[in-house]
mmCIF file of C-alpha atoms in Angstrom:
data_model
loop_
_atom_site.group_PDB
_atom_site.id
_atom_site.type_symbol
_atom_site.label_atom_id
_atom_site.label_comp_id
_atom_site.label_asym_id
_atom_site.label_seq_id
_atom_site.Cartn_x
_atom_site.Cartn_y
_atom_site.Cartn_z
ATOM 1 C CA MET A 850 0.000 0.000 0.000
ATOM 2 C CA ALA A 851 2.488 2.569 -1.206
ATOM 3 C CA LEU A 852 1.782 6.003 0.281
ATOM 4 C CA VAL A 853 -1.980 5.408 0.436
ATOM 5 C CA THR A 854 -3.301 5.511 3.990
ATOM 6 C CA THR A 855 -5.998 3.313 5.457
ATOM 7 C CA ALA A 856 -8.071 6.487 5.893
ATOM 8 C CA GLU A 857 -7.762 7.256 2.172
ATOM 9 C CA VAL A 858 -8.737 3.682 1.308
ATOM 10 C CA CYS A 859 -11.863 4.006 3.462
ATOM 11 C CA ASP A 860 -12.725 7.396 1.945
ATOM 12 C CA ALA A 861 -12.334 6.052 -1.585
ATOM 13 C CA ASN A 862 -14.315 2.843 -0.999
ATOM 14 C CA PRO A 863 -17.484 3.534 1.018
ATOM 15 C CA GLN A 864 -19.371 0.922 -1.028
ATOM 16 C CA LEU A 865 -16.899 -1.787 0.059
ATOM 17 C CA ILE A 866 -17.365 -0.813 3.708
ATOM 18 C CA VAL A 867 -21.170 -0.945 3.421
ATOM 19 C CA SER A 868 -21.014 -4.350 1.688
ATOM 20 C CA GLY A 869 -18.590 -5.786 4.243
ATOM 21 C CA GLU A 870 -15.923 -6.428 1.617
ATOM 22 C CA LEU A 871 -13.692 -3.962 3.500
ATOM 23 C CA ARG A 872 -13.686 -4.002 7.302
ATOM 24 C CA ALA A 873 -11.879 -1.902 9.904
ATOM 25 C CA LEU A 874 -10.719 -3.572 13.103
ATOM 26 C CA GLN A 875 -11.661 -1.841 16.346
ATOM 27 C CA PRO A 876 -8.781 0.389 17.528
ATOM 28 C CA VAL A 877 -7.475 -1.806 20.363
ATOM 29 C CA PHE A 878 -3.941 -2.589 19.149
ATOM 30 C CA GLN A 879 -0.608 -1.099 20.153
ATOM 31 C CA ILE A 880 2.036 -0.568 17.452
ATOM 32 C CA TYR A 881 5.345 -2.435 17.719
ATOM 33 C CA GLY A 882 8.220 -3.013 15.322
ATOM 34 C CA ARG A 883 9.937 -0.569 12.970
ATOM 35 C CA ARG A 884 7.535 -1.121 10.094
ATOM 36 C CA GLN A 885 4.486 0.973 10.962
ATOM 37 C CA VAL A 886 2.878 0.423 7.558
ATOM 38 C CA PHE A 887 2.469 -3.114 6.232
ATOM 39 C CA SER A 888 0.092 -5.231 4.195
ATOM 40 C CA GLY A 889 -0.238 -8.703 2.764
ATOM 41 C CA PRO A 890 -2.323 -11.828 2.444
ATOM 42 C CA VAL A 891 -3.574 -13.176 5.775
ATOM 43 C CA VAL A 892 -2.704 -16.463 7.451
ATOM 44 C CA THR A 893 -4.910 -17.157 10.485
ATOM 45 C CA LEU A 894 -4.186 -18.997 13.698
ATOM 46 C CA LYS A 895 -6.235 -19.508 16.864
ATOM 47 C CA VAL A 896 -4.427 -20.270 20.136
ATOM 48 C CA PHE A 897 -4.841 -19.534 23.834
ATOM 49 C CA GLU A 898 -1.848 -18.712 26.029
ATOM 50 C CA ASP A 899 0.313 -21.050 23.910
ATOM 51 C CA ASN A 900 2.912 -20.001 21.347
ATOM 52 C CA VAL A 901 4.169 -23.259 19.794
ATOM 53 C CA LEU A 902 2.095 -22.927 16.600
ATOM 54 C CA ILE A 903 3.008 -19.245 16.263
ATOM 55 C CA ARG A 904 6.702 -20.137 16.317
ATOM 56 C CA GLU A 905 6.116 -22.931 13.767
ATOM 57 C CA PHE A 906 4.411 -20.542 11.337
ATOM 58 C CA LEU A 907 7.110 -17.885 11.667
ATOM 59 C CA GLU A 908 9.835 -20.476 10.956
ATOM 60 C CA GLU A 909 8.310 -20.813 7.458
ATOM 61 C CA LYS A 910 9.007 -18.408 4.593
ATOM 62 C CA GLY A 911 6.579 -15.510 4.952
ATOM 63 C CA ASN A 912 6.551 -14.356 1.333
ATOM 64 C CA GLY A 913 5.063 -11.012 2.393
ATOM 65 C CA ARG A 914 2.176 -12.572 4.324
ATOM 66 C CA VAL A 915 0.659 -11.318 7.578
ATOM 67 C CA LEU A 916 0.111 -13.764 10.450
ATOM 68 C CA VAL A 917 -3.104 -12.890 12.297
ATOM 69 C CA VAL A 918 -3.380 -14.657 15.656
ATOM 70 C CA ASP A 919 -6.502 -14.870 17.778
ATOM 71 C CA GLY A 920 -4.974 -15.321 21.216
ATOM 72 C CA GLY A 921 -8.378 -15.045 22.870
ATOM 73 C CA GLY A 922 -7.557 -11.516 24.005
ATOM 74 C CA SER A 923 -5.608 -12.921 26.958
ATOM 75 C CA LEU A 924 -3.729 -10.383 29.045
ATOM 76 C CA ARG A 925 -2.238 -13.049 31.361
ATOM 77 C CA CYS A 926 0.905 -13.865 29.349
ATOM 78 C CA ALA A 927 2.766 -13.013 26.144
ATOM 79 C CA ILE A 928 2.243 -15.334 23.171
ATOM 80 C CA LEU A 929 4.810 -13.572 20.978
ATOM 81 C CA GLY A 930 8.374 -12.634 21.924
ATOM 82 C CA GLY A 931 11.494 -11.191 20.376
ATOM 83 C CA ASN A 932 13.063 -14.376 18.975
ATOM 84 C CA PRO A 933 10.084 -15.400 16.813
ATOM 85 C CA VAL A 934 9.710 -11.807 15.584
ATOM 86 C CA VAL A 935 13.371 -11.730 14.523
ATOM 87 C CA GLN A 936 12.792 -15.029 12.735
ATOM 88 C CA ALA A 937 9.645 -13.624 11.052
ATOM 89 C CA GLN A 938 11.609 -10.585 9.882
ATOM 90 C CA ASN A 939 14.370 -12.808 8.487
ATOM 91 C CA ASN A 940 11.855 -15.120 6.793
ATOM 92 C CA GLY A 941 10.048 -12.341 4.925
ATOM 93 C CA TRP A 942 6.809 -11.931 6.862
ATOM 94 C CA ALA A 943 5.242 -8.472 6.347
ATOM 95 C CA GLY A 944 3.623 -8.358 9.775
ATOM 96 C CA ILE A 945 2.002 -10.057 12.735
ATOM 97 C CA VAL A 946 -1.272 -9.066 14.413
ATOM 98 C CA VAL A 947 -1.868 -10.631 17.830
ATOM 99 C CA ASN A 948 -5.123 -10.545 19.784
ATOM 100 C CA GLY A 949 -3.037 -11.007 22.920
ATOM 101 C CA CYS A 950 0.258 -9.824 24.381
ATOM 102 C CA VAL A 951 3.898 -9.599 23.316
ATOM 103 C CA ARG A 952 7.115 -9.401 25.325
ATOM 104 C CA ASP A 953 10.714 -8.414 24.576
ATOM 105 C CA VAL A 954 9.346 -5.101 23.308
ATOM 106 C CA ASP A 955 12.755 -3.448 22.816
ATOM 107 C CA GLU A 956 13.886 -6.367 20.647
ATOM 108 C CA ILE A 957 10.621 -6.312 18.643
ATOM 109 C CA ASN A 958 10.887 -2.550 18.164
ATOM 110 C CA GLY A 959 14.330 -3.062 16.630
ATOM 111 C CA CYS A 960 12.951 -5.373 13.928
ATOM 112 C CA ASP A 961 11.961 -4.277 10.425
ATOM 113 C CA ILE A 962 8.516 -5.849 10.612
ATOM 114 C CA GLY A 963 5.057 -4.652 11.607
ATOM 115 C CA VAL A 964 3.611 -6.000 14.839
ATOM 116 C CA ARG A 965 0.285 -5.167 16.482
ATOM 117 C CA ALA A 966 -0.781 -6.529 19.861
ATOM 118 C CA LEU A 967 -3.092 -5.606 22.707
ATOM 119 C CA SER A 968 -0.257 -4.946 25.163
ATOM 120 C CA SER A 969 3.018 -6.252 26.539
ATOM 121 C CA HIS A 970 3.426 -8.758 29.377
ATOM 122 C CA PRO A 971 6.583 -10.246 30.929
ATOM 123 C CA VAL A 972 5.221 -13.776 31.546
ATOM 124 C CA LYS A 973 5.918 -16.351 28.814
ATOM 125 C CA ALA A 974 3.263 -18.545 27.197
ATOM 126 C CA ASN A 975 2.648 -22.273 27.559
ATOM 127 C CA LYS A 976 4.291 -24.694 25.145
ATOM 128 C CA LYS A 977 1.641 -27.359 24.495
ATOM 129 C CA GLY A 978 1.150 -26.864 20.757
ATOM 130 C CA ILE A 979 -2.621 -26.552 21.008
ATOM 131 C CA GLY A 980 -4.504 -24.430 18.485
ATOM 132 C CA GLU A 981 -6.174 -24.258 15.089
ATOM 133 C CA LYS A 982 -4.496 -23.226 11.813
ATOM 134 C CA HIS A 983 -6.157 -21.569 8.801
ATOM 135 C CA VAL A 984 -9.557 -21.120 10.506
ATOM 136 C CA PRO A 985 -11.835 -18.068 10.419
ATOM 137 C CA ILE A 986 -11.247 -15.938 13.524
ATOM 138 C CA THR A 987 -12.938 -12.912 15.053
ATOM 139 C CA ILE A 988 -10.749 -10.241 16.625
ATOM 140 C CA ALA A 989 -11.409 -6.574 17.389
ATOM 141 C CA GLY A 990 -15.020 -6.986 16.264
ATOM 142 C CA THR A 991 -14.031 -8.272 12.826
ATOM 143 C CA ARG A 992 -14.196 -11.714 11.249
ATOM 144 C CA ILE A 993 -11.009 -12.568 9.357
ATOM 145 C CA SER A 994 -10.380 -15.534 7.086
ATOM 146 C CA ASP A 995 -7.261 -17.120 5.685
ATOM 147 C CA GLY A 996 -6.362 -15.602 2.325
ATOM 148 C CA GLU A 997 -7.981 -12.201 2.889
ATOM 149 C CA TRP A 998 -5.786 -9.081 2.731
ATOM 150 C CA LEU A 999 -4.716 -6.960 5.700
ATOM 151 C CA TYR A 1000 -3.584 -3.327 5.504
ATOM 152 C CA ALA A 1001 -2.131 -1.608 8.578
ATOM 153 C CA ASP A 1002 -0.780 1.854 9.260
ATOM 154 C CA THR A 1003 -0.764 4.305 12.156
ATOM 155 C CA ASP A 1004 -4.483 5.062 11.625
ATOM 156 C CA GLY A 1005 -5.616 1.466 11.979
ATOM 157 C CA ILE A 1006 -6.065 -1.945 10.413
ATOM 158 C CA LEU A 1007 -8.259 -2.868 7.454
ATOM 159 C CA VAL A 1008 -9.170 -6.309 6.143
ATOM 160 C CA SER A 1009 -10.415 -6.897 2.617
ATOM 161 C CA LYS A 1010 -11.774 -10.013 0.951
ATOM 162 C CA THR A 1011 -9.468 -9.320 -2.006
ATOM 163 C CA GLU A 1012 -6.299 -7.365 -2.668
ATOM 164 C CA LEU A 1013 -7.147 -3.704 -3.164
ATOM 165 C CA SER A 1014 -5.801 -1.902 -6.194
ATOM 166 C CA VAL A 1015 -5.112 1.573 -4.816
#
């Protein structure tokens, strides 16, 4: 999304907002990482206070994708830390959106990747490997499916059923 803001996309596409083809997530996320603007096709994951599957995904080549994790909105531990974010950066992920907490904030903020999360928390997650991959999730009042497109900047996060030509 070169130099076109999420606000401009919304202004230019009111019909897509009305139809539900373009949705804005509720403004509940904090901005982490050096890349404040990012976009890409979505990969979904649903976990709760467990980060094994997150790490597995981020070990794969990202190819400009965005990992969107429904962590159940838990504020009791961090499901994403600095090491997996460094790996995501090195593997070509465009960004990570977490409906949960992160830790190692200084390390994450040094990475050239976009990260959004509810907050930070010093306690680490469980390591049981429980969760669901590639399933529809609902975070920040918005249903998101694998293969949709996510656009994030400092104004907010948009999800579209298809890639927007802006």
